[in-house]
PDB file of N, CA and C in Angstrom:
ATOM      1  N   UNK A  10     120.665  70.728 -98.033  1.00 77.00           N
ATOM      2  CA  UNK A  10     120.627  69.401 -98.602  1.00 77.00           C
ATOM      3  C   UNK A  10     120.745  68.329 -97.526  1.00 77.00           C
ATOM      4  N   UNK A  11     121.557  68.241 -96.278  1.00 85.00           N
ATOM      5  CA  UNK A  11     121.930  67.831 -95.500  1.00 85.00           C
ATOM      6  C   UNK A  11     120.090  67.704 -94.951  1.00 85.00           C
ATOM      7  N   UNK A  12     118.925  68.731 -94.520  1.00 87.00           N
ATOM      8  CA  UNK A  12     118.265  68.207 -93.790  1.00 87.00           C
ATOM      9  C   UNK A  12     117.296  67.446 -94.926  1.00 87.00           C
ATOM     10  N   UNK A  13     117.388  67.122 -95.922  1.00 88.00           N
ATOM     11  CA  UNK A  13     116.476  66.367 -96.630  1.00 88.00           C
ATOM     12  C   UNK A  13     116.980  65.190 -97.030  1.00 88.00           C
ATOM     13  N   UNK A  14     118.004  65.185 -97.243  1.00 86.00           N
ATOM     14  CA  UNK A  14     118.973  63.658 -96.725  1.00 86.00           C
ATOM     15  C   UNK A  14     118.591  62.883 -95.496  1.00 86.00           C
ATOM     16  N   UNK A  15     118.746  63.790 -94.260  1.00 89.00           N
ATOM     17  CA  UNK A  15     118.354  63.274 -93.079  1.00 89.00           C
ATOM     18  C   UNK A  15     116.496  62.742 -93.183  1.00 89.00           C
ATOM     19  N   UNK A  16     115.683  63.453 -93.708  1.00 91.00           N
ATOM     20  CA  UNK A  16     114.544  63.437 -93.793  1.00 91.00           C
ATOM     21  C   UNK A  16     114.331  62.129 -94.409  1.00 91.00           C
ATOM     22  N   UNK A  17     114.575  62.196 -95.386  1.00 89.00           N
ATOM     23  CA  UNK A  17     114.594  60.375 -96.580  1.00 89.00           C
ATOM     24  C   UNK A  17     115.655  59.721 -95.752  1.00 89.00           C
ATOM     25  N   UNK A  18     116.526  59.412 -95.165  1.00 90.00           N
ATOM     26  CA  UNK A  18     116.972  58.442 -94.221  1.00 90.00           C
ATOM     27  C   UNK A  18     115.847  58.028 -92.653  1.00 90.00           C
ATOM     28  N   UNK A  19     115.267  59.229 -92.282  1.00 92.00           N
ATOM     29  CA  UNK A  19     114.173  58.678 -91.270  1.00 92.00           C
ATOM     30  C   UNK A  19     112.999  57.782 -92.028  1.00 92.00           C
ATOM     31  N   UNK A  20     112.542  58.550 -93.174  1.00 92.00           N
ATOM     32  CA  UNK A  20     111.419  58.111 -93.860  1.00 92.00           C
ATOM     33  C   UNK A  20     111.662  56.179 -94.138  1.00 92.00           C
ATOM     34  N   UNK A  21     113.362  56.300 -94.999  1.00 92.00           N
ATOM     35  CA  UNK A  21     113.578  54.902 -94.998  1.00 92.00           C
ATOM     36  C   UNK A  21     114.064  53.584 -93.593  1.00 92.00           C
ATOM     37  N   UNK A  22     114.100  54.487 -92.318  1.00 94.00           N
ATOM     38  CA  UNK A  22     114.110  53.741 -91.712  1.00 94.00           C
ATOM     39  C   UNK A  22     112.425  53.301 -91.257  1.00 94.00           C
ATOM     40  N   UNK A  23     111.805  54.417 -91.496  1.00 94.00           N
ATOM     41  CA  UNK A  23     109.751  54.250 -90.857  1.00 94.00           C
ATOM     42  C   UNK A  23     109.398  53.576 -91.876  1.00 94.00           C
ATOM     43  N   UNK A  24     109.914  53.552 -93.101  1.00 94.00           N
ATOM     44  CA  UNK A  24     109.572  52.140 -94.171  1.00 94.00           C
ATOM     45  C   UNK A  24     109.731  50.902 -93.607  1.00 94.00           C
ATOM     46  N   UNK A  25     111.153  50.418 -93.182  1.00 95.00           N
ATOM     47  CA  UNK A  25     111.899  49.407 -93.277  1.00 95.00           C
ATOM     48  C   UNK A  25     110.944  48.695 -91.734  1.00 95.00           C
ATOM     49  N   UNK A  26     110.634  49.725 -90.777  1.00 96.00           N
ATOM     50  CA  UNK A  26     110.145  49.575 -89.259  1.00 96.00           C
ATOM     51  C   UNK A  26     108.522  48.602 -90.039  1.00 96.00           C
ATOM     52  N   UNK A  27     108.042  49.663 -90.620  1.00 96.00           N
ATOM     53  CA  UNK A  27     106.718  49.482 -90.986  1.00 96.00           C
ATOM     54  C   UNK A  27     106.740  48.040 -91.765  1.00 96.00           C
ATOM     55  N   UNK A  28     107.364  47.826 -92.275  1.00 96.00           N
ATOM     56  CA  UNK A  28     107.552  46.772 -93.350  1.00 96.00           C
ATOM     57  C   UNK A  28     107.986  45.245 -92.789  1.00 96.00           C
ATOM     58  N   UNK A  29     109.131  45.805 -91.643  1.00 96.00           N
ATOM     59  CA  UNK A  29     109.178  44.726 -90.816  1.00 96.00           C
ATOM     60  C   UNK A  29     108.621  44.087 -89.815  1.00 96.00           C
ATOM     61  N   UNK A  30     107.455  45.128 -89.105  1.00 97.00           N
ATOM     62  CA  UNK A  30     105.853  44.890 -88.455  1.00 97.00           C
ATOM     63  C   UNK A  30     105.049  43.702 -88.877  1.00 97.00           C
ATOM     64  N   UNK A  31     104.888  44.306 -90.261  1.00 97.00           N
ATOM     65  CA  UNK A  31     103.872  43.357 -91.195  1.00 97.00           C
ATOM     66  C   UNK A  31     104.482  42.282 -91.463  1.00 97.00           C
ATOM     67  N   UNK A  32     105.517  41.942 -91.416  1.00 96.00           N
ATOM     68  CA  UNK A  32     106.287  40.420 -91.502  1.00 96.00           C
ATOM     69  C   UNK A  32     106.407  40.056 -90.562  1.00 96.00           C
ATOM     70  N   UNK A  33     106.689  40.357 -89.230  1.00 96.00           N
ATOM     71  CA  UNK A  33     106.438  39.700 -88.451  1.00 96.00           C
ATOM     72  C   UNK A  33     105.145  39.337 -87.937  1.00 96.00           C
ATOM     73  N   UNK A  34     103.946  40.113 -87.693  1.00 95.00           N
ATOM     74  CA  UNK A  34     102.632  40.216 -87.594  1.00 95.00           C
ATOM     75  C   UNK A  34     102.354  38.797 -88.515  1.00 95.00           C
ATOM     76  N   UNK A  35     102.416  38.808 -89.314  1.00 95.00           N
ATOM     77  CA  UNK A  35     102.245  37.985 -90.570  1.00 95.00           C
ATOM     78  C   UNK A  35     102.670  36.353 -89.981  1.00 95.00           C
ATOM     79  N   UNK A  36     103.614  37.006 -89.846  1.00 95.00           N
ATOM     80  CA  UNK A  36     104.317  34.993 -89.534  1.00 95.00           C
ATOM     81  C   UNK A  36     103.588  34.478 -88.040  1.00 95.00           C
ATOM     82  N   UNK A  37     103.140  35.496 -87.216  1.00 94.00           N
ATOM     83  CA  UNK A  37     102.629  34.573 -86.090  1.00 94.00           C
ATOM     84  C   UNK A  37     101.185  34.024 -86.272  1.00 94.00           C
ATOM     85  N   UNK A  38     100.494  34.839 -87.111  1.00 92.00           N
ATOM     86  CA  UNK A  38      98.841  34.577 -87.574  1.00 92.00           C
ATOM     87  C   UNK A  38      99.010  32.997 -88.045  1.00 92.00           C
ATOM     88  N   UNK A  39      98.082  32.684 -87.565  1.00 90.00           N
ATOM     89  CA  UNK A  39      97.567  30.786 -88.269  1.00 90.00           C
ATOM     90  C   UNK A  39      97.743  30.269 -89.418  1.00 90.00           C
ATOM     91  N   UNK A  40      97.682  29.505 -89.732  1.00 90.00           N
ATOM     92  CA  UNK A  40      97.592  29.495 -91.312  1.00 90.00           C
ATOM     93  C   UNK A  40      95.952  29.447 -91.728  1.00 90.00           C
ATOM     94  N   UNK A  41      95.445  28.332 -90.987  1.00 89.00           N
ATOM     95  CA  UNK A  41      93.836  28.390 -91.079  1.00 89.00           C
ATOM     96  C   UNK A  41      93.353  29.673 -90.804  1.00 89.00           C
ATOM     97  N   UNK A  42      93.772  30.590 -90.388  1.00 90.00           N
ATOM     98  CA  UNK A  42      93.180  31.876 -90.103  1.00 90.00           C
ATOM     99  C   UNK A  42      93.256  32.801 -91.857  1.00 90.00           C
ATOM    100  N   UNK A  43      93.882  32.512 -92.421  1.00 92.00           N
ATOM    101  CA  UNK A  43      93.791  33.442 -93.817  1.00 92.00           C
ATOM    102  C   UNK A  43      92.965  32.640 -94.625  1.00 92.00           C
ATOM    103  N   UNK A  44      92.795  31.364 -94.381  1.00 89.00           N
ATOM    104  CA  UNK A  44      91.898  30.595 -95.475  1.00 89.00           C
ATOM    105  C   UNK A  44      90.434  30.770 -94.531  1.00 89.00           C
ATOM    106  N   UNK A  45      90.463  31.221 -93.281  1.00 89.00           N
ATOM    107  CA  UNK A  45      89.159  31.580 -93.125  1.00 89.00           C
ATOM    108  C   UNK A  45      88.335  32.994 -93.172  1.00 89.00           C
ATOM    109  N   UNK A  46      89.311  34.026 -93.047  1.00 89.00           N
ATOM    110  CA  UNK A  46      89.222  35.515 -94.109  1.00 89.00           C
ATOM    111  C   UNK A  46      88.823  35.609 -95.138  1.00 89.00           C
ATOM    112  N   UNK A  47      88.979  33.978 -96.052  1.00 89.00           N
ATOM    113  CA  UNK A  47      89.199  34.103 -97.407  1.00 89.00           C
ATOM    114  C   UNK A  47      89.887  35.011 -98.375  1.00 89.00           C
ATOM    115  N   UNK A  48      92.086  35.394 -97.465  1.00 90.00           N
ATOM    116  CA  UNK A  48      92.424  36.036 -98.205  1.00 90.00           C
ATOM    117  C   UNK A  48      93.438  34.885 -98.562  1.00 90.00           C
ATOM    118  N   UNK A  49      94.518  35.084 -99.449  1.00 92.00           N
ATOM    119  CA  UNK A  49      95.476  34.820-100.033  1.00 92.00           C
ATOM    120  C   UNK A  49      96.383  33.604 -98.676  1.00 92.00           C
ATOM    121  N   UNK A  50      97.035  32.861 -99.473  1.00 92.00           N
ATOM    122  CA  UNK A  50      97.400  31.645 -97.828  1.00 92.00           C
ATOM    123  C   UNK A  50      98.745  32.856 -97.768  1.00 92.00           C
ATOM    124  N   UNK A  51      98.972  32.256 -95.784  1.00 93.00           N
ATOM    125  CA  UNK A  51      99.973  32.539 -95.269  1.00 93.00           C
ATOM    126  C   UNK A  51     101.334  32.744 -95.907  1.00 93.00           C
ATOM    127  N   UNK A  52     102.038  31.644 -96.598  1.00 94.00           N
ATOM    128  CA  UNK A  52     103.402  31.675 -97.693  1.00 94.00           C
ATOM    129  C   UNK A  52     103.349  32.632 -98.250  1.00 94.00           C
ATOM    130  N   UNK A  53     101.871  33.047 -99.073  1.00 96.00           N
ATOM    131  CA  UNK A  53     102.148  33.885 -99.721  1.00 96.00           C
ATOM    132  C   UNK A  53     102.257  35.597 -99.529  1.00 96.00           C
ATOM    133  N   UNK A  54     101.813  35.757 -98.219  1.00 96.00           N
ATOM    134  CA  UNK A  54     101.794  36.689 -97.449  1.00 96.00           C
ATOM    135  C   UNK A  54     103.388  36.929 -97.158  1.00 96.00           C
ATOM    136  N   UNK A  55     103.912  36.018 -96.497  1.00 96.00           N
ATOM    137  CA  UNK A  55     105.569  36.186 -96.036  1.00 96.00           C
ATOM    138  C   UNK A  55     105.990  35.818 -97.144  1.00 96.00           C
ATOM    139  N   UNK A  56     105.912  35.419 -98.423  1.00 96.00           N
ATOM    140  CA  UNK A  56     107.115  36.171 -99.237  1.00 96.00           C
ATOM    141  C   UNK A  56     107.025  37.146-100.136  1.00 96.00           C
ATOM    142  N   UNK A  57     105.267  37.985-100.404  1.00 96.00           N
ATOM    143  CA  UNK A  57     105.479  39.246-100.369  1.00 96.00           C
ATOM    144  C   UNK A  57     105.976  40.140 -99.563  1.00 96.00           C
ATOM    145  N   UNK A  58     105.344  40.450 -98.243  1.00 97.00           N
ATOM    146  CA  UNK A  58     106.232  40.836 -97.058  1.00 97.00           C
ATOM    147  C   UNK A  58     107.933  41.006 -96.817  1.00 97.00           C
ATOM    148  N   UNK A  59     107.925  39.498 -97.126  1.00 96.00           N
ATOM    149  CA  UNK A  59     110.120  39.263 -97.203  1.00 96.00           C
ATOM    150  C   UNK A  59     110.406  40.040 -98.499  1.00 96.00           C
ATOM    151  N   UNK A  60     109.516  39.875 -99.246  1.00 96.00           N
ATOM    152  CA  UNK A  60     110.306  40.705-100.213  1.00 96.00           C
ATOM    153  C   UNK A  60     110.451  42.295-100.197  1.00 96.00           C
ATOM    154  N   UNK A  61     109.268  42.365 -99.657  1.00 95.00           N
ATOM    155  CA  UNK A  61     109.217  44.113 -99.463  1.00 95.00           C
ATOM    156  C   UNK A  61     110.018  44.546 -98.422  1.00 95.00           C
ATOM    157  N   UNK A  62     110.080  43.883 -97.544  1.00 96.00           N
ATOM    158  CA  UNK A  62     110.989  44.358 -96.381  1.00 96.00           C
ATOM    159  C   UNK A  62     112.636  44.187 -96.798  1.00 96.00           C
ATOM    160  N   UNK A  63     113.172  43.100 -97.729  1.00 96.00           N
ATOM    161  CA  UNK A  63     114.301  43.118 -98.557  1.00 96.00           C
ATOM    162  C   UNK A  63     114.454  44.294 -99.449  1.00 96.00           C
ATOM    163  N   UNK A  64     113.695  44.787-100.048  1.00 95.00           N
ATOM    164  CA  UNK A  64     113.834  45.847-101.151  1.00 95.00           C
ATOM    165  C   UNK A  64     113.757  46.755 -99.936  1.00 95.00           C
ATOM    166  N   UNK A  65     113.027  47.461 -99.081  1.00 92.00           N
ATOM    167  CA  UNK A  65     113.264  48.707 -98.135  1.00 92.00           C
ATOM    168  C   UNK A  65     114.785  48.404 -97.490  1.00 92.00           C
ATOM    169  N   UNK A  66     115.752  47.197 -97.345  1.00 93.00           N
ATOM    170  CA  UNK A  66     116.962  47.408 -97.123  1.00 93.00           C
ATOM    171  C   UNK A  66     118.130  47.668 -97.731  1.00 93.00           C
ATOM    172  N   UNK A  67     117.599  47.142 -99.295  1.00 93.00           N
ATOM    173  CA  UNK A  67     118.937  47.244-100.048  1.00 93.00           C
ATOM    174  C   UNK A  67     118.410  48.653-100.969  1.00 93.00           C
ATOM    175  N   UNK A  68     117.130  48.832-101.272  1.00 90.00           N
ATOM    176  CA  UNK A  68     117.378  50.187-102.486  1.00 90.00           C
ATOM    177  C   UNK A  68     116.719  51.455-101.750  1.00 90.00           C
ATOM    178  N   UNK A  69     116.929  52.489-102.430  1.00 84.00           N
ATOM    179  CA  UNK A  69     116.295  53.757-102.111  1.00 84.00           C
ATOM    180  C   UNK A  69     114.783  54.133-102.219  1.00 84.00           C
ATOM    181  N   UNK A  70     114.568  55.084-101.303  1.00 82.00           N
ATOM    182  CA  UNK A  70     112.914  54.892-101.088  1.00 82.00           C
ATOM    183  C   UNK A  70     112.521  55.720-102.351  1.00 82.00           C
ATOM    184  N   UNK A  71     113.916  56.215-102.901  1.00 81.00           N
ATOM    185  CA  UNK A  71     113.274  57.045-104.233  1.00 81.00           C
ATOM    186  C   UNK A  71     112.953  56.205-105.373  1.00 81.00           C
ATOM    187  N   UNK A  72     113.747  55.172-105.310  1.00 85.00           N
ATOM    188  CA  UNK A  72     113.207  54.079-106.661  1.00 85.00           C
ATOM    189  C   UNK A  72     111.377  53.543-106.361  1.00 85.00           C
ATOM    190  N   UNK A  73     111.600  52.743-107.807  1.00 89.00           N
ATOM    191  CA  UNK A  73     110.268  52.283-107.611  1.00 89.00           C
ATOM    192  C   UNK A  73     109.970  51.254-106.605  1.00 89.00           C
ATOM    193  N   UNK A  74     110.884  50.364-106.409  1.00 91.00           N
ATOM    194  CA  UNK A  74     110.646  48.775-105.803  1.00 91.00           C
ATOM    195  C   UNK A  74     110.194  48.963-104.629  1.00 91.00           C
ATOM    196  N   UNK A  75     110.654  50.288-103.456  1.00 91.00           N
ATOM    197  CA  UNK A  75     110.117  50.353-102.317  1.00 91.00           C
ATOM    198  C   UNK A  75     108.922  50.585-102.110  1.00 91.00           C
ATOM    199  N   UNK A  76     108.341  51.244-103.319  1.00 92.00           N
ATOM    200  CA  UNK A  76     107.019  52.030-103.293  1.00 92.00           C
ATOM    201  C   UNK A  76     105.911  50.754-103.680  1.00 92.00           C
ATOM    202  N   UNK A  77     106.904  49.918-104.258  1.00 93.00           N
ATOM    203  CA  UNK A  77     105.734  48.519-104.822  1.00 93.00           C
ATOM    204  C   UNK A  77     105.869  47.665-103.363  1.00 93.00           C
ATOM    205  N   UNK A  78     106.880  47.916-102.488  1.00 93.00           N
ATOM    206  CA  UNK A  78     106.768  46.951-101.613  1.00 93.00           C
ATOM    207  C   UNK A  78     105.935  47.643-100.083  1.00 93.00           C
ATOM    208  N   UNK A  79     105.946  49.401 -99.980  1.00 94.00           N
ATOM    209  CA  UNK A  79     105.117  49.941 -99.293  1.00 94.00           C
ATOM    210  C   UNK A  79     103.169  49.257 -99.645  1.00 94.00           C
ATOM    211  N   UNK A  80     103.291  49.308-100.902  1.00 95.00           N
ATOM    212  CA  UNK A  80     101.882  49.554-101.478  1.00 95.00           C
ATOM    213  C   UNK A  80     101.178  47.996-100.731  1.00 95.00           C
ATOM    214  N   UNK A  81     102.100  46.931-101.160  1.00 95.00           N
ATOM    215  CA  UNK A  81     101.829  45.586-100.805  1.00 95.00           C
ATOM    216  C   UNK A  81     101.653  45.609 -99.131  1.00 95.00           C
ATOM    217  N   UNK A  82     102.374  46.323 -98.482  1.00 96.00           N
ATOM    218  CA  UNK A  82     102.524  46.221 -96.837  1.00 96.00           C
ATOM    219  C   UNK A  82     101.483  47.149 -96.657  1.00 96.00           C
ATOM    220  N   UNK A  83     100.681  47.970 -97.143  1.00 96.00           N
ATOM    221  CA  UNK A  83      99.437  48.876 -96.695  1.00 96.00           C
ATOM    222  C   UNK A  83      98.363  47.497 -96.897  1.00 96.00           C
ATOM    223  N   UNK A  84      98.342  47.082 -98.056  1.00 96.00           N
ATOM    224  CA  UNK A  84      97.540  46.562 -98.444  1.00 96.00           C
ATOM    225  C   UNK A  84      97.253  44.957 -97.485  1.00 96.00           C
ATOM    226  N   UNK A  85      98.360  44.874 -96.814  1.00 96.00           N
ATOM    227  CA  UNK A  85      98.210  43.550 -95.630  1.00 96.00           C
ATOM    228  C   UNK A  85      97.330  44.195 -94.783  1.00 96.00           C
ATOM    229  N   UNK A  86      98.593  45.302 -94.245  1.00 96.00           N
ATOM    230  CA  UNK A  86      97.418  46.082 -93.194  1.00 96.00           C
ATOM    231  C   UNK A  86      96.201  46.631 -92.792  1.00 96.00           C
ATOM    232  N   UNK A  87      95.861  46.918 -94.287  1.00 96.00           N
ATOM    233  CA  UNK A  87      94.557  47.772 -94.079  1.00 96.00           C
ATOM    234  C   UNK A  87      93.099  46.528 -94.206  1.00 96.00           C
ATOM    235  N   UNK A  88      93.941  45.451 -94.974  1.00 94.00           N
ATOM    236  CA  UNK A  88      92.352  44.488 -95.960  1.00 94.00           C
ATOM    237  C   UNK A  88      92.755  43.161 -94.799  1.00 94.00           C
ATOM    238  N   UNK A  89      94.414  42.712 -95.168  1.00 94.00           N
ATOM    239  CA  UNK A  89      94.150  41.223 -94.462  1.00 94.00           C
ATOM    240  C   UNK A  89      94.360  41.160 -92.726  1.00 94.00           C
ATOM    241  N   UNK A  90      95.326  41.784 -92.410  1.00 93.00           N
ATOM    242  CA  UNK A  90      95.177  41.869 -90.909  1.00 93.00           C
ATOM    243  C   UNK A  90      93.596  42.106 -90.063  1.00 93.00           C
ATOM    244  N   UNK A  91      93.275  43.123 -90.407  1.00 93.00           N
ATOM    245  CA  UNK A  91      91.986  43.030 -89.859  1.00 93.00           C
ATOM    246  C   UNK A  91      90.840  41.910 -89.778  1.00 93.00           C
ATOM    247  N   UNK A  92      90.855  41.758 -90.941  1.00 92.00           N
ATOM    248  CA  UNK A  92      90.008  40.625 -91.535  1.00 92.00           C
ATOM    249  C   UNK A  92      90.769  39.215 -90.778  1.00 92.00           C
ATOM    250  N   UNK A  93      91.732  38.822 -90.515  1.00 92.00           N
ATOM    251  CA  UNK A  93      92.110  37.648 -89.735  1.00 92.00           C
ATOM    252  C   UNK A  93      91.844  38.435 -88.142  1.00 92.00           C
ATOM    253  N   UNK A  94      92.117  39.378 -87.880  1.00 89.00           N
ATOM    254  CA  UNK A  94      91.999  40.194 -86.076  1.00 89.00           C
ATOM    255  C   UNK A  94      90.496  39.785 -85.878  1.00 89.00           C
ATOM    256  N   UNK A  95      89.941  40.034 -86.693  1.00 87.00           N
ATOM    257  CA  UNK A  95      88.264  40.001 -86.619  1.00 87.00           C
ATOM    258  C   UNK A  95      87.982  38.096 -86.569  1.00 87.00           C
ATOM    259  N   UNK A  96      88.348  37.495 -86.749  1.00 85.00           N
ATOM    260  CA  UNK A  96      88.077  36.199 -86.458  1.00 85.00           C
ATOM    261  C   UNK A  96      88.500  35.677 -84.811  1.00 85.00           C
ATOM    262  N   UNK A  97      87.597  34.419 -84.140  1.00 82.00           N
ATOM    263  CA  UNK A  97      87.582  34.367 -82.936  1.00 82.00           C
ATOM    264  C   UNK A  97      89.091  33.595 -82.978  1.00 82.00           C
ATOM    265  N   UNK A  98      89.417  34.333 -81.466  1.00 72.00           N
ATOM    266  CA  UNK A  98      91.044  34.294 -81.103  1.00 72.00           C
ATOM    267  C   UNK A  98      92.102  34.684 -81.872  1.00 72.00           C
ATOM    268  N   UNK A  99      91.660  35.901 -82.786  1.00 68.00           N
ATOM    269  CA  UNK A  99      92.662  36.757 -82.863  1.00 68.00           C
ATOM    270  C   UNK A  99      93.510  36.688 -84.136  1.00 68.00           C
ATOM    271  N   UNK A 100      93.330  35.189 -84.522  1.00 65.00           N
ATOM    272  CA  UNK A 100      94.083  34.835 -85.823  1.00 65.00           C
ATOM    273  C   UNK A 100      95.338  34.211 -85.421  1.00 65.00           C
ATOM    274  N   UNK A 101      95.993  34.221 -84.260  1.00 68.00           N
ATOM    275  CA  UNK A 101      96.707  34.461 -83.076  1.00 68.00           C
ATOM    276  C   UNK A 101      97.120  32.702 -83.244  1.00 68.00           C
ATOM    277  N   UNK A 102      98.889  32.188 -83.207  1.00 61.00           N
ATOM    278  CA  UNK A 102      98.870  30.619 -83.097  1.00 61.00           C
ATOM    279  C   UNK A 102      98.827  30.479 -81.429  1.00 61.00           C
ATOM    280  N   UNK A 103      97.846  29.851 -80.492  1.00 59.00           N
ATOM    281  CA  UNK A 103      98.335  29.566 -79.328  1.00 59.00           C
ATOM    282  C   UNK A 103      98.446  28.109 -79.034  1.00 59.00           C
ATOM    283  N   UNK A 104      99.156  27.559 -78.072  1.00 57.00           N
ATOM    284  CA  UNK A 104      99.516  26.643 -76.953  1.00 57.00           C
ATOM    285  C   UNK A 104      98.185  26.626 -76.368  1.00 57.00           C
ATOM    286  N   UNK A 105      97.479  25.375 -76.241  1.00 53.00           N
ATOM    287  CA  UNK A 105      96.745  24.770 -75.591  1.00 53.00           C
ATOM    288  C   UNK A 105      97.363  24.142 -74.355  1.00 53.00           C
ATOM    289  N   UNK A 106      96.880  24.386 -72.944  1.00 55.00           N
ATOM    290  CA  UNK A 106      97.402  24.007 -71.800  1.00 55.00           C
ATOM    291  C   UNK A 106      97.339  22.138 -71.791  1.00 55.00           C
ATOM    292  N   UNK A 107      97.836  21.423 -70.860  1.00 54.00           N
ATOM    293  CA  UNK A 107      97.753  20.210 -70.731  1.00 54.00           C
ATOM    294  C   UNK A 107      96.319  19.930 -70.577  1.00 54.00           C
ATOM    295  N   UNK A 108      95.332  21.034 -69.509  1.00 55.00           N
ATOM    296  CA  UNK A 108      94.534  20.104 -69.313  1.00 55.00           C
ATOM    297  C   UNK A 108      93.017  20.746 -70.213  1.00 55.00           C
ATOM    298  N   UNK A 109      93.766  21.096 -71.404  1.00 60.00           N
ATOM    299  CA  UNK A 109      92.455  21.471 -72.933  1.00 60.00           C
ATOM    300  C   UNK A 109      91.965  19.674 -73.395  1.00 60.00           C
ATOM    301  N   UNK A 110      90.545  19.955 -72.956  1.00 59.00           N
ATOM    302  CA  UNK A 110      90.070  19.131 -73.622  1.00 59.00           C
ATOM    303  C   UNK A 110      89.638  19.757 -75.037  1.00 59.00           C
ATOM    304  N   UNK A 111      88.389  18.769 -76.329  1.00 61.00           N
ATOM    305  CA  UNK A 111      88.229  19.218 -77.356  1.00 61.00           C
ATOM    306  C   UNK A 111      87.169  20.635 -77.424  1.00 61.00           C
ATOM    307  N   UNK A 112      87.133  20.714 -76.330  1.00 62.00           N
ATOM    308  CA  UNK A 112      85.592  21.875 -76.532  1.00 62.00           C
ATOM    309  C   UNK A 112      86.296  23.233 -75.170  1.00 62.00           C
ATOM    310  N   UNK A 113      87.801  23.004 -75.009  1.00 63.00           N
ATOM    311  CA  UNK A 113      88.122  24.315 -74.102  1.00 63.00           C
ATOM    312  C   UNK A 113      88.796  23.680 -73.052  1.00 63.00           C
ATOM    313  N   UNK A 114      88.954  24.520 -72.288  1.00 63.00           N
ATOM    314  CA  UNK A 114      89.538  23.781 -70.697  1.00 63.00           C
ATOM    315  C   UNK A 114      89.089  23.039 -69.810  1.00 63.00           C
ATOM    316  N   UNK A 115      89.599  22.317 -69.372  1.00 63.00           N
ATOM    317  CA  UNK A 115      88.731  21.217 -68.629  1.00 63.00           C
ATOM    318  C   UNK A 115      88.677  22.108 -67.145  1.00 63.00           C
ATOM    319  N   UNK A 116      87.765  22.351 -66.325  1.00 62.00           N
ATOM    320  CA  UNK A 116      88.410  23.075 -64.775  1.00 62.00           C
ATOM    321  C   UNK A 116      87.914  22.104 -63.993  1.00 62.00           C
ATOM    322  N   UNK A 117      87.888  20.744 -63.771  1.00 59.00           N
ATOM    323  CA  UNK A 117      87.587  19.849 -62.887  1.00 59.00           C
ATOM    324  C   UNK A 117      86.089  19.940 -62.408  1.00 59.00           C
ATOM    325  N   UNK A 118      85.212  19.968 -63.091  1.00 56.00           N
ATOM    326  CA  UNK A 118      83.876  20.265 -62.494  1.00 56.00           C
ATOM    327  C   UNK A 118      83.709  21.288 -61.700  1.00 56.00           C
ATOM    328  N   UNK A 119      84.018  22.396 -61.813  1.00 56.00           N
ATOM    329  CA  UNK A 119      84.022  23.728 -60.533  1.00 56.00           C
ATOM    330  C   UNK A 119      83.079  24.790 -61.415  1.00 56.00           C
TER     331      UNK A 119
END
């Protein structure tokens, strides 16, 4: 009994890992980047996500709630992540240097 205890305690920590990936993944993507996927906006991404990653901490992976909050975290991964990865720069929020003009970097005429 002891190694299947241990087994569903790894499983619920590779939930909780997996679950907390996709929330973070999630929060650095753009916001204009999901409305140009044409999936679901950003908010609503992180508080399915927060929620699923809340339910993989407080209940058991044997109840239902984890399995509704796995299903939701496949379903980022497999449909919306990609689909924002696949757009130019990554989906990715970056810092524009000082010397970005509107059309890229300026390199002094060189």
């Amino acid at each position: 009994m002891q190694g299947f205890a241990g087994f569903m305690w790894l499983l619920s920590m590779a939930l909780i890992l997996f679950s907390g990936f996709a929330l973070i993944d999630a929060a650095i993507r753009r916001e204009d980047a999901y409305r140009a996927a044409d999936k679901q906006s950003k908010p609503f991404w992180l508080i399915i996500l927060g929620l699923a990653f809340i339910v993989n901490l407080i209940f058991n992976i044997l109840s239902f709630l984890p399995i509704i909050g796995l299903i939701a975290t496949i379903v980022y991964m497999v449909d919306v992540r990609p689909a924002i990865k696949g757009l130019p720069g990554g989906g990715r929020s970056r810092r524009g240097s000082s010397s970005d003009g509107p059309y890229g970097p300026w390199n002094g005429g060189r």
